[in-house]
CSV table of C-alpha atoms and ligand atoms in Angstrom, one decimal:
chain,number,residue,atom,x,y,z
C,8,UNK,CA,-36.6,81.8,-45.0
C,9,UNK,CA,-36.2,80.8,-41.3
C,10,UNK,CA,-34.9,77.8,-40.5
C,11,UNK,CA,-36.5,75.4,-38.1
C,12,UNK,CA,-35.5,75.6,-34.6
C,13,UNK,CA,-34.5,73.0,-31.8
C,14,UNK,CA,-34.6,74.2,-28.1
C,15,UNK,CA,-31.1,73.4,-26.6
C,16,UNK,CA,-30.5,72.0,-23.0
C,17,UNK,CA,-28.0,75.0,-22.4
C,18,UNK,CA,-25.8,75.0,-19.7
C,19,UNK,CA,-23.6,78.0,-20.1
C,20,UNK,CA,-20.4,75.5,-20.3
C,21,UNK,CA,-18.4,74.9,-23.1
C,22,UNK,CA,-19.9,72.3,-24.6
C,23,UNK,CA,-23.6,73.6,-25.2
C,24,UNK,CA,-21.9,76.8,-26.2
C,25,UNK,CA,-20.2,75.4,-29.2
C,26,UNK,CA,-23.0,73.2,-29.8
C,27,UNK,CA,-25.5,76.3,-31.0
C,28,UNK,CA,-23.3,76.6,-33.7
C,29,UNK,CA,-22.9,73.4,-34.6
C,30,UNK,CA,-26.4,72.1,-34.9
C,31,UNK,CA,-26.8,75.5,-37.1
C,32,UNK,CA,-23.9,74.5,-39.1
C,33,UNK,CA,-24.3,70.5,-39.4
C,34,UNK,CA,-28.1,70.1,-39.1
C,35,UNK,CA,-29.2,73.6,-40.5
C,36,UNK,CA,-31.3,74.4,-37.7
C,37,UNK,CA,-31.9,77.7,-35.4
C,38,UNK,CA,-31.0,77.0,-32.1
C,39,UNK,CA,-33.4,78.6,-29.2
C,40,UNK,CA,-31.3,78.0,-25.6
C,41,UNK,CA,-33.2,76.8,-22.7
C,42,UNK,CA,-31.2,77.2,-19.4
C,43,UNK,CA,-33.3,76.1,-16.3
C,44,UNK,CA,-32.4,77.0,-13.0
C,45,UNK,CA,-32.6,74.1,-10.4
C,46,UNK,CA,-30.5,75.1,-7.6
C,47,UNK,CA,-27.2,74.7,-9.2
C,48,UNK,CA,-26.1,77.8,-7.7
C,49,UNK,CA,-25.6,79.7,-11.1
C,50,UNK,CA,-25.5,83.8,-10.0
C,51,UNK,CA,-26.7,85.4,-13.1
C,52,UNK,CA,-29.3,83.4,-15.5
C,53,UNK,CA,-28.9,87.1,-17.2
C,54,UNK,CA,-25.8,86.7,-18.1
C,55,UNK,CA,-26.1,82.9,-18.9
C,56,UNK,CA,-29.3,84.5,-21.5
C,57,UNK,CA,-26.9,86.8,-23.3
C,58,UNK,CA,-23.8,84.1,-23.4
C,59,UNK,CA,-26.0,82.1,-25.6
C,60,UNK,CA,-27.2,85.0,-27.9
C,61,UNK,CA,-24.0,85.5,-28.0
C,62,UNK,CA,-22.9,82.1,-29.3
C,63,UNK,CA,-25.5,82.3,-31.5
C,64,UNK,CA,-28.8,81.0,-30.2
C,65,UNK,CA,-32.2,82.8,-32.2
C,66,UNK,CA,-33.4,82.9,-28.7
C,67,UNK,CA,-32.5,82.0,-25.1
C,68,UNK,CA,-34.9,81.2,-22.1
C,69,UNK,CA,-34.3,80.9,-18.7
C,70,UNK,CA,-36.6,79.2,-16.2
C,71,UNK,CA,-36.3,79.8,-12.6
C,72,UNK,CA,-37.4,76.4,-11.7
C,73,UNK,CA,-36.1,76.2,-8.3
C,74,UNK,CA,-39.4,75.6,-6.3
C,75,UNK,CA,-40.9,73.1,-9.0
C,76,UNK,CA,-37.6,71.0,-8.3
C,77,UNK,CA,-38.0,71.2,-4.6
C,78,UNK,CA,-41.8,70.0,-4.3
C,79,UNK,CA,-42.4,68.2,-7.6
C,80,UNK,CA,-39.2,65.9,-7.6
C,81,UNK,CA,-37.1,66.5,-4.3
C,82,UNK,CA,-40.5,66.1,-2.2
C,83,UNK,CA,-41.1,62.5,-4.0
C,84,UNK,CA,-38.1,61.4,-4.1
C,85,UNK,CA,-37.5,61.9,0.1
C,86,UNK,CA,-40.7,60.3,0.5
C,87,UNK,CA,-39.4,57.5,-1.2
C,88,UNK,CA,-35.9,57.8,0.5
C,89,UNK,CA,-34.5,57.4,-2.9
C,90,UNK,CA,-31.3,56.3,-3.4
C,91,UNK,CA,-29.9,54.1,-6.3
C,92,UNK,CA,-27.5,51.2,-5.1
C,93,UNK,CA,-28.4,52.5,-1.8
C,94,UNK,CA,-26.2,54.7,-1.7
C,95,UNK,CA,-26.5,57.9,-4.5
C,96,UNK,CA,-29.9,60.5,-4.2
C,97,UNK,CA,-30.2,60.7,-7.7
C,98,UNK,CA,-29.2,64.6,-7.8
C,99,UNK,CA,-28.9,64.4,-12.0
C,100,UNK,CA,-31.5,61.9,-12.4
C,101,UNK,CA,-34.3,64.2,-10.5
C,102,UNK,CA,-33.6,67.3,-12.8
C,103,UNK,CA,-33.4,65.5,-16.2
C,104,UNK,CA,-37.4,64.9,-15.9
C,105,UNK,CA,-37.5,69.0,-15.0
C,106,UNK,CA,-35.7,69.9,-17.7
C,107,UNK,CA,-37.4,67.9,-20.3
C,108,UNK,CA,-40.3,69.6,-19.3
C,109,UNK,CA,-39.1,72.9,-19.6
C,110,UNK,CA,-37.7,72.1,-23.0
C,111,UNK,CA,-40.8,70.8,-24.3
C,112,UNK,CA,-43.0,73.9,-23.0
C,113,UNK,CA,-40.0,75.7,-24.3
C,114,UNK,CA,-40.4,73.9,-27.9
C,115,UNK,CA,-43.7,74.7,-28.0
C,116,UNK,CA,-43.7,78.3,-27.1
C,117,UNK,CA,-41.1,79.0,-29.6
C,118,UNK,CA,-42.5,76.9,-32.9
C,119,UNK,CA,-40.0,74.4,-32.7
C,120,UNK,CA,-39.9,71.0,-33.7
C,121,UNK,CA,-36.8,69.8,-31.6
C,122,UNK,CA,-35.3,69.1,-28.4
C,123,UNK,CA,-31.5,68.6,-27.8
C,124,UNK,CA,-29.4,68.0,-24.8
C,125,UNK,CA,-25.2,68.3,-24.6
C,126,UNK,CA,-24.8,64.2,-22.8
C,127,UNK,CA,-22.4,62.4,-24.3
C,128,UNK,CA,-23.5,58.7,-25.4
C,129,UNK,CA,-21.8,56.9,-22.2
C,130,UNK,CA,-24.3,58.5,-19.8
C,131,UNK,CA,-27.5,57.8,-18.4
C,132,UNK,CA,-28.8,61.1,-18.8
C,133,UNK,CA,-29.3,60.7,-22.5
C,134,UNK,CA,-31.8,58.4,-21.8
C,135,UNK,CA,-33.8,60.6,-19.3
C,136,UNK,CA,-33.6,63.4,-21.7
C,137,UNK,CA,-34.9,61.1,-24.4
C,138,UNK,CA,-37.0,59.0,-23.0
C,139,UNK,CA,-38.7,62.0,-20.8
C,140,UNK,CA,-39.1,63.8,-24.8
C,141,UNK,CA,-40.4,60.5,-26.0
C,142,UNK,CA,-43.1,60.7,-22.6
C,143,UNK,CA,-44.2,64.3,-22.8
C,144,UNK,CA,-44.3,65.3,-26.7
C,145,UNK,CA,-43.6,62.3,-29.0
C,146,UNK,CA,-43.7,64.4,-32.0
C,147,UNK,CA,-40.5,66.3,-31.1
C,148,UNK,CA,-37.3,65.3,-32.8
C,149,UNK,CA,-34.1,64.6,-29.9
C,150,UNK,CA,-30.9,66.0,-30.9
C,151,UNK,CA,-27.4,65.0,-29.3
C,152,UNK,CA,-25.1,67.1,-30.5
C,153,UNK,CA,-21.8,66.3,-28.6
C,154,UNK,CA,-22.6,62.3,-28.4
C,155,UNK,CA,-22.8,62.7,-32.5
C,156,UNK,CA,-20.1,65.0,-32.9
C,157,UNK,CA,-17.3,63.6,-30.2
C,158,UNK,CA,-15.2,66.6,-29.8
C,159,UNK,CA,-12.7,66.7,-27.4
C,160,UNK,CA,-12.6,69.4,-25.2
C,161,UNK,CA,-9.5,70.9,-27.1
C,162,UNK,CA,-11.2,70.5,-30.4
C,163,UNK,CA,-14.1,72.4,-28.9
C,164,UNK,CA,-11.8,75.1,-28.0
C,165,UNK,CA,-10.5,75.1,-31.1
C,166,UNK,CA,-13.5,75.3,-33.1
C,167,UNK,CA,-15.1,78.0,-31.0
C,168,UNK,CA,-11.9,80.2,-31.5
C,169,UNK,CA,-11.9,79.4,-35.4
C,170,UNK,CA,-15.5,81.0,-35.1
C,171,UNK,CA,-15.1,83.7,-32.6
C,172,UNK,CA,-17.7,82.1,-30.2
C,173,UNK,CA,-16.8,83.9,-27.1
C,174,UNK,CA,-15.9,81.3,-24.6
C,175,UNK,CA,-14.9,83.7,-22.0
C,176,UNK,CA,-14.0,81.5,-18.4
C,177,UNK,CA,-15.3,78.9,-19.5
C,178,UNK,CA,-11.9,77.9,-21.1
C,179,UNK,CA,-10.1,77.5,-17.7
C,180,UNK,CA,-10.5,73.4,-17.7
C,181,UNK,CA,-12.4,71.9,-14.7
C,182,UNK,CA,-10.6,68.4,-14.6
C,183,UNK,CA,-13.9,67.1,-13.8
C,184,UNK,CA,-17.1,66.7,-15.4
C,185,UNK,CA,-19.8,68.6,-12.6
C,186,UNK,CA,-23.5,68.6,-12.9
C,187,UNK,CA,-25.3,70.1,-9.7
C,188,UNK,CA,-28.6,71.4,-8.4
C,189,UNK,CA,-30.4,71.7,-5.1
C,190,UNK,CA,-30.1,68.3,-4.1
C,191,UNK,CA,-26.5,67.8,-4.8
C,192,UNK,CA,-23.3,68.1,-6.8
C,193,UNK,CA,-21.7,65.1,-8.9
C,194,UNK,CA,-18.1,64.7,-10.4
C,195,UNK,CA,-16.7,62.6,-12.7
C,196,UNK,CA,-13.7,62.2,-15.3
C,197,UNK,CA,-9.8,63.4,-14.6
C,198,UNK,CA,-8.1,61.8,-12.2
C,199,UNK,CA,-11.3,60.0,-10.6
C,200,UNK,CA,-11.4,57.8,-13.4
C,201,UNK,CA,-8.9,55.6,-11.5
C,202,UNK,CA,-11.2,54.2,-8.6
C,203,UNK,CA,-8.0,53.4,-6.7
C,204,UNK,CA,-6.9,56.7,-6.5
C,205,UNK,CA,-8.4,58.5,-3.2
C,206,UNK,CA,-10.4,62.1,-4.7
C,207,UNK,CA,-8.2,65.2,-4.5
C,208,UNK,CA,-10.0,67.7,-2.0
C,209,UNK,CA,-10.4,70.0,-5.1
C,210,UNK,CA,-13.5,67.8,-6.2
C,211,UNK,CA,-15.5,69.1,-3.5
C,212,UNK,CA,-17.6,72.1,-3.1
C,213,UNK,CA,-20.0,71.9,-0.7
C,214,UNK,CA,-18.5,70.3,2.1
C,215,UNK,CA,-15.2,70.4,4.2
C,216,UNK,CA,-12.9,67.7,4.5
C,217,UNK,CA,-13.4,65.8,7.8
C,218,UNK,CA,-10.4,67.1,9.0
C,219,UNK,CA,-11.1,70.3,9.0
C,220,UNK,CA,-14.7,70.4,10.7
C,221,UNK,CA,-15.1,71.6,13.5
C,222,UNK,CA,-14.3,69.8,17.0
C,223,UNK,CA,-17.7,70.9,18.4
C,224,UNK,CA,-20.8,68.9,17.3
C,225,UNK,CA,-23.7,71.1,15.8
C,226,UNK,CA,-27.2,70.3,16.5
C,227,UNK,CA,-30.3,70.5,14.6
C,228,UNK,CA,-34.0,69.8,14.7
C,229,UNK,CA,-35.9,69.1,11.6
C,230,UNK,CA,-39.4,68.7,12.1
C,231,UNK,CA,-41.3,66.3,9.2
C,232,UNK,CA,-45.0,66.7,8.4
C,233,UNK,CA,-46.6,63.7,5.8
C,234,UNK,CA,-43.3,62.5,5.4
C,235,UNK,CA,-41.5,66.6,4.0
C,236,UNK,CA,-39.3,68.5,5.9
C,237,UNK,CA,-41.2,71.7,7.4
C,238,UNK,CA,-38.9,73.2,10.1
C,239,UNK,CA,-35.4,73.2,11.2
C,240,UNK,CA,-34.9,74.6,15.0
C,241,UNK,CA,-38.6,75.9,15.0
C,242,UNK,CA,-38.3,78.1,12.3
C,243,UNK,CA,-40.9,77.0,9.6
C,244,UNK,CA,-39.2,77.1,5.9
C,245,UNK,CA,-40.4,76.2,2.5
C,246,UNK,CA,-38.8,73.3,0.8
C,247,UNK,CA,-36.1,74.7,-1.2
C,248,UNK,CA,-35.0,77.3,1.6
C,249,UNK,CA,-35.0,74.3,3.9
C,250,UNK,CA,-32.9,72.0,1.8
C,251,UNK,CA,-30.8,74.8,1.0
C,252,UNK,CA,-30.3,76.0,4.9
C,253,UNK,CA,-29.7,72.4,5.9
C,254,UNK,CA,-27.1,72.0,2.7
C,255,UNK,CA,-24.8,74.4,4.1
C,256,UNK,CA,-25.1,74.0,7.6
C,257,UNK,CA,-24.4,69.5,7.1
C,258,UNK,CA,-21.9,70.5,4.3
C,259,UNK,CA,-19.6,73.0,6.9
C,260,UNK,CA,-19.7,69.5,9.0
C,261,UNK,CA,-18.1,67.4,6.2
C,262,UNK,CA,-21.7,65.4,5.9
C,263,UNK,CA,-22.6,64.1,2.7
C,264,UNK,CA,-19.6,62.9,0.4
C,265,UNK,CA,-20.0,59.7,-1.4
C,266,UNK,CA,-17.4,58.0,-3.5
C,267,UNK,CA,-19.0,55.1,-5.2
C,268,UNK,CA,-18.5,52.7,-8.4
C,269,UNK,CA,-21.4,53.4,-9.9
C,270,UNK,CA,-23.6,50.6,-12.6
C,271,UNK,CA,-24.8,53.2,-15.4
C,272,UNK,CA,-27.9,51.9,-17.3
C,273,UNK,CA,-25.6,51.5,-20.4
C,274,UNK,CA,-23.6,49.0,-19.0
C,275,UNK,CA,-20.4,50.8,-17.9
C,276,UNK,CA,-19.1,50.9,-14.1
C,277,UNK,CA,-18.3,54.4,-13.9
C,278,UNK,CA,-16.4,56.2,-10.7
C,279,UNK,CA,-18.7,58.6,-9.1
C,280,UNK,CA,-17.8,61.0,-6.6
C,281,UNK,CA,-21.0,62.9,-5.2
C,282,UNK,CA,-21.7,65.9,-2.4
C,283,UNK,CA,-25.1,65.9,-0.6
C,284,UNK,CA,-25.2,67.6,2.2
C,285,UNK,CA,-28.7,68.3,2.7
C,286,UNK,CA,-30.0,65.2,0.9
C,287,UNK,CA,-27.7,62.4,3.5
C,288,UNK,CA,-28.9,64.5,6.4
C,289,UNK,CA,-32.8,64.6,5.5
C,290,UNK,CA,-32.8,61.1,4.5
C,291,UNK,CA,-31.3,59.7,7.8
C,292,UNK,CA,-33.6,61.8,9.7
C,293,UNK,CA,-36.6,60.8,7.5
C,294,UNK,CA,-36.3,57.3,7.7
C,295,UNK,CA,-35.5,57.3,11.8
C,296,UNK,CA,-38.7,59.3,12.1
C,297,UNK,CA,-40.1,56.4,9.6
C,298,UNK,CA,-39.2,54.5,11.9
C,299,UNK,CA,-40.8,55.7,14.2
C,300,UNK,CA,-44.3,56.1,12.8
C,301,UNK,CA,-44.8,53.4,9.9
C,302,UNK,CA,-46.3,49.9,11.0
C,303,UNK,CA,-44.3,47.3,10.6
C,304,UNK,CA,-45.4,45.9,7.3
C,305,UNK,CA,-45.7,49.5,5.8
C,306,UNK,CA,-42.5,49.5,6.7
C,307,UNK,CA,-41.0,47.0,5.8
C,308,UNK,CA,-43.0,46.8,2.6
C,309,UNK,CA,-42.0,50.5,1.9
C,310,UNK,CA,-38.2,49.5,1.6
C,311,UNK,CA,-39.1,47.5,-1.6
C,312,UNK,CA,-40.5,49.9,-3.3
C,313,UNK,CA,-38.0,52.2,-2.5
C,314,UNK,CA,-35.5,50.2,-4.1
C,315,UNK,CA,-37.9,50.1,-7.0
C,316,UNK,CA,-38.4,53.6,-7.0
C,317,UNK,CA,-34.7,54.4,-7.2
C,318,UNK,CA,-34.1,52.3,-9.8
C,319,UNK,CA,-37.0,53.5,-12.2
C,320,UNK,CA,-36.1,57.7,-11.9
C,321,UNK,CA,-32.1,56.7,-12.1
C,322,UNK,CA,-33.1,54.4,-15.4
C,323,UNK,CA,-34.8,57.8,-16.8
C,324,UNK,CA,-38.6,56.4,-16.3
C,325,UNK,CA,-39.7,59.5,-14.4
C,326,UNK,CA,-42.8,60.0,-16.3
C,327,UNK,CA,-43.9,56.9,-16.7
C,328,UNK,CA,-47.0,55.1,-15.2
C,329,UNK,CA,-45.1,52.9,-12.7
C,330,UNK,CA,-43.5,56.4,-11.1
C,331,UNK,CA,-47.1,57.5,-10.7
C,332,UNK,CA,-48.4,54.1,-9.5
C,333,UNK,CA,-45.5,54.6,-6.9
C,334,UNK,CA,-46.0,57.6,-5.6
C,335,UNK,CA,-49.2,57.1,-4.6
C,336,UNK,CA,-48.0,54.3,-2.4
C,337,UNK,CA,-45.5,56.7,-0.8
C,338,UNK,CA,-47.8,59.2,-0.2
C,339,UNK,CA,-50.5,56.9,1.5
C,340,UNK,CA,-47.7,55.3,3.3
C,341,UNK,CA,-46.3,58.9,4.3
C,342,UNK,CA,-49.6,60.3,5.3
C,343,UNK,CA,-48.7,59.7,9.0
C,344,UNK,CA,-45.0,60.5,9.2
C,345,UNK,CA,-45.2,63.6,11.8
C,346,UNK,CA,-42.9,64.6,14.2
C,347,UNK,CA,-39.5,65.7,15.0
C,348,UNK,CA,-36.0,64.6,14.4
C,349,UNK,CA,-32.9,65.7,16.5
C,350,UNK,CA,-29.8,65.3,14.2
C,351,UNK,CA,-26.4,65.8,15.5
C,352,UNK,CA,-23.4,66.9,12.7
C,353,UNK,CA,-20.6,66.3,13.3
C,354,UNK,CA,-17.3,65.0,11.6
C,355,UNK,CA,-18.8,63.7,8.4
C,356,UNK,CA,-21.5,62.1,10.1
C,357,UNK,CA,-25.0,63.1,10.3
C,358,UNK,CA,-26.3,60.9,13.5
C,359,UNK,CA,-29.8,61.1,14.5
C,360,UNK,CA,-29.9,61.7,18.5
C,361,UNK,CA,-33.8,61.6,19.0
C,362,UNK,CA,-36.7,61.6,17.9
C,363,UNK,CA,-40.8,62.3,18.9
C,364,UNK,CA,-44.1,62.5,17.5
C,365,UNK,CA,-47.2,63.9,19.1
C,366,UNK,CA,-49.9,62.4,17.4
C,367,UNK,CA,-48.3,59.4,14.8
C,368,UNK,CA,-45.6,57.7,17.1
C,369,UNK,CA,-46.2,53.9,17.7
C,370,UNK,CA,-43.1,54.1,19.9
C,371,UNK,CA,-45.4,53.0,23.2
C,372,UNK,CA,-43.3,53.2,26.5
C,373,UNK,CA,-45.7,50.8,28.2
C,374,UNK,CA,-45.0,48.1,26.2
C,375,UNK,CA,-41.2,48.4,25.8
C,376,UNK,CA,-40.0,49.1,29.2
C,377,UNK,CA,-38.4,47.0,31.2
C,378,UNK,CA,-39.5,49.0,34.2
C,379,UNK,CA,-42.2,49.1,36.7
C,380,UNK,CA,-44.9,50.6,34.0
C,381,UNK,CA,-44.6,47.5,31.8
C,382,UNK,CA,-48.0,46.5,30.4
C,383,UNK,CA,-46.5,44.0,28.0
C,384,UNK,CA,-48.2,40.7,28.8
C,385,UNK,CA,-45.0,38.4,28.5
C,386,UNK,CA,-47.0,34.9,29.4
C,387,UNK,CA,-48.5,35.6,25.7
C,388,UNK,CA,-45.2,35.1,24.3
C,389,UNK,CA,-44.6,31.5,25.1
C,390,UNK,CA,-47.9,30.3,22.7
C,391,UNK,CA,-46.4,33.2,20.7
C,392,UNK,CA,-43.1,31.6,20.3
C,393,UNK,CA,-44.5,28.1,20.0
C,394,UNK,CA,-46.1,28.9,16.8
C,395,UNK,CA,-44.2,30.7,15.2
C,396,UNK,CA,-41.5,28.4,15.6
C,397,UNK,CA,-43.8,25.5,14.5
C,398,UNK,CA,-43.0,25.1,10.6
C,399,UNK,CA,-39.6,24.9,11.6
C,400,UNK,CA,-40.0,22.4,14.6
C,401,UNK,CA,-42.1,20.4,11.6
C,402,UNK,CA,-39.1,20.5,9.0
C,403,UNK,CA,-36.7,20.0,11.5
C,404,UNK,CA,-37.9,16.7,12.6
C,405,UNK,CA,-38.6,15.5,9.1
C,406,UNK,CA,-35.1,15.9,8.2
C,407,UNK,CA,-33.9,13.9,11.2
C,408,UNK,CA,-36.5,11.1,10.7
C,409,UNK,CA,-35.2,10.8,7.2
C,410,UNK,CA,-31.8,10.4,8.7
C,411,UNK,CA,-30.9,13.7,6.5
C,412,UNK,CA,-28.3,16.3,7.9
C,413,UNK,CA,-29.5,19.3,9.1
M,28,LIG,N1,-23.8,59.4,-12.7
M,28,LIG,C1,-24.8,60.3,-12.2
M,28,LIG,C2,-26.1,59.9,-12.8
M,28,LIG,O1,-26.2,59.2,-13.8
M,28,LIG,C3,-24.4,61.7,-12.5
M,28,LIG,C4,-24.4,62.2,-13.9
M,28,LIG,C5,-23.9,63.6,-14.0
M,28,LIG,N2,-24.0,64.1,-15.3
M,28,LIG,C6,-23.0,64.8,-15.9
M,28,LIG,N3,-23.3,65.3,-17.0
M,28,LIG,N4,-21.9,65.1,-15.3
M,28,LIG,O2,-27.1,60.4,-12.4
C-alpha cells in the first residue's frame, strides 16, 4: 500500500537530501521534492530533479518560477522600497511566500497531504513557510524535518553514507549557511557568528571588494514607469532580465554588501551578511525618482507604511490581508512615479547623479530658482511664517508667564 506523501522544500543541499529519507524512515511518509527556481542561479534544475530521485524522493518537481518572483514579489516589494531595519531587502523573506505556493499546488497535484521545509527552528523562515501553509491550504500538515531532528552537518554526512544517499559535492562544507535568489544572496553561520570579526572576502559572490573595482565610474540610466523598473540605457527589459543586468553590472562595482545585526522574529540577534546588487541600486534610484514625483504627504506618508510593509513580509505575513490592504496603497501612491534616473557606480556606492520626468515631476524650476525666472511669491511667506509658528509663539509665552523654564 502506498504511503502518504509530503511535498519537500528541496534545495539540492545536504540537508533536504538526507531529509527524504528521513521523513520516509521517521514519519513513514513518501517524499515528493519540490525545487523552485527563483533566480538563485542553480544551472541545471535537471540535475537537481534526478539528485532527489536519487535520494529517494517518489517524485521530484521543479518550477521555473523566475518571472512570478520578479513581478508578483520583487515588483511589490520595490514599490514599497522594502527593507527591514532599513537596511535588508528581504531576499529570503520574498521567496518563502513563492515557495509555499508552489508546494501547496505541488501537494495538490500529487495527492498529498503534507508540506515540509529544511529551516532549522532559530530562523524566521519557518514561520513564513508555516504560516504561508497555514494561509493558502489549512488542511495540509507542515513538516520540519531538520528543526525536529538536529543533525549536525557531520551527522548528516554520516547518516547519508550509512545509507548510500549519494551526496556527491555537496559534501565539500560551505562555512556558511547561503540562501539566494534574484534579489539577493544571504550568509550566515562560521566565522560571521562573531559580529566583531570583519567578513572574510570568501562570503561574497556577487560583488567585488571595494578595492578591487574599478577606478573609472560606470554610468547607468534606469528608466521607472508606475513606480517598476522598465529600461536601463534605453534598452527596454522585462523585470527579471533587468534586475538581473543591473545585478551584475552594480555587483562588478562592489555595490550592495550589507553586514548587519540582524532582530529575527524569534527573538535572537543574529549576524547577517547580505549581497544585493541590483536590489541597493534600484531602491536608491526608486526612491530619488520618488522624490521626485510623490506630493509631499504621499510621501511622507508612504515612508510609514514602508516601514510597515517591511516588517509584515520579513515577519512571514505575506499572504495575509494587511499585505493586500498595503499594496494597494503602494500602487495608488506609485501610479505617477515616471521618469528617469541617472545612477553612477562606483566604489561600493551606487549615487544617483540625476534625475527627470516628462509628464509626473513636481520638481518646478519657477518656483525654486533663485534666478531671474523666479515666480515664487516670497511676500506670502511672512503671513506664512507667522502662522505656522503661532502655536509655538502661544506655548512659548505661557511658559514664561508662568515663570517656567523653557
Ligand atoms: N536572516 C535572513 C532572513 O530571515 C536570511 C535567512 C536566510 N535563510 C537561510 N536559510 N540561510 O530573511
Amino acid at each position: 500500500m502506498s504511503k502518504p506523501r509530503v511535498v519537500l522544500a528541496y534545495s539540492g543541499g545536504l540537508d533536504t537530501s538526507v531529509a527524504i529519507r528521513w521523513m520516509q524512515e521517521h514519519k513513514g511518509v513518501d517524499v515528493v521534492a519540490c525545487a523552485v527556481d527563483v533566480g538563485q542561479g542553480v544551472d541545471d534544475l535537471d540535475e537537481i530533479r534526478q539528485r532527489a530521485l536519487d535520494c529517494g524522493a517518489v517524485e521530484a518537481v521543479v518550477v521555473d518560477a523566475k518571472d512570478e518572483f520578479a513581478t508578483g514579489f520583487i515588483a511589490p516589494a520595490l514599490k514599497a522600497n522594502a527593507m527591514y531595519m532599513n537596511k535588508y531587502p528581504l531576499v529570503s523573506a520574498l521567496s518563502r511566500p513563492l515557495i509555499v505556493k508552489h508546494l501547496v499546488q505541488t501537494a495538490r497535484d500529487t495527492g498529498a497531504v503534507g508540506v515540509a521545509h529544511g529551516s532549522t527552528g532559530k530562523g524566521n523562515d519557518q514561520v513564513r513557510f508555516e504560516v504561508g501553509t497555514m494561509c493558502l491550504a489549512p488542511d495540509l500538515e507542515t513538516m520540519a524535518p531538520i528543526r525536529e531532528w538536529g543533525l549536525s552537518r557531520d551527522a548528516a554526512i554520516d547518516y547519508a553514507a550509512e545509507r548510500g544517499i549519494p551526496i556527491p559535492s555537496m559534501t565539500k562544507a560551505s562555512p556558511y549557511s547561503i540562501d539566494e535568489n534574484a534579489w539577493g544572496r544571504t550568509a550566515e553561520c562560521g566565522e560571521l557568528e562573531d559580529p566583531w570579526i570583519a567578513p572574510p572576502e570568501d562570503v561574497y559572490e556577487r560583488s567585488v571588494a571595494v578595492a578591487d573595482a574599478p577606478d573609472e565610474p560606470e554610468e547607468v540610466v534606469i528608466a521607472f514607469r508606475g513606480g517598476l523598473p522598465t529600461a536601463l540605457d534605453g534598452r527596454e527589459l522585462g523585470l527579471n532580465d533587468l534586475v538581473q543586468e543591473l545585478d551584475r553590472r552594480a555587483g562588478a562595482h562592489g555595490v550592495g554588501r550589507i553586514d548587519m545585526i540582524e532582530d529575527r522574529l524569534v527573538g535572537i540577534k543574529s549576524r547577517e551578511i547580505y549581497e544585493c546588487p541590483a536590489a541597493i541600486t534600484l531602491v536608491t534610484a526608486h526612491r530619488d525618482l520618488e522624490d521626485l514625483c510623490l506630493e509631499q504627504e504621499l510621501a511622507d506618508h508612504k515612508r510609514v507604511e514602508e516601514a510597515r510593509y517591511a516588517l509584515l513580509v520579513y515577519n512571514g505575513l505575506w499572504w495575509g490581508p494587511l499585505k493586500g490592504a498595503l499594496d494597494a496603497f503602494m500602487e495608488e501612491a506609485s501610479q505617477y512615479v515616471n521618469g528617469e534616473v541617472r545612477v553612477q557606480l562606483f566604489k561600493g556606492n551606487a549615487t544617483v547623479v540625476g534625475r527627470r520626468s516628462q509628464d509626473s515631476g513636481l520638481y518646478t524650476y519657477e518656483m525654486a530658482t533663485y534666478d531671474a525666472g523666479d515666480q515664487f511669491d516670497q511676500s506670502l511667506a511672512e503671513g506664512f511664517v507667522k502662522l505656522w509658528g503661532l502655536p509655538l509663539k502661544t506655548w512659548a509665552a505661557r511658559q514664561r508667564d508662568a515663570g517656567r523654564d523653557s
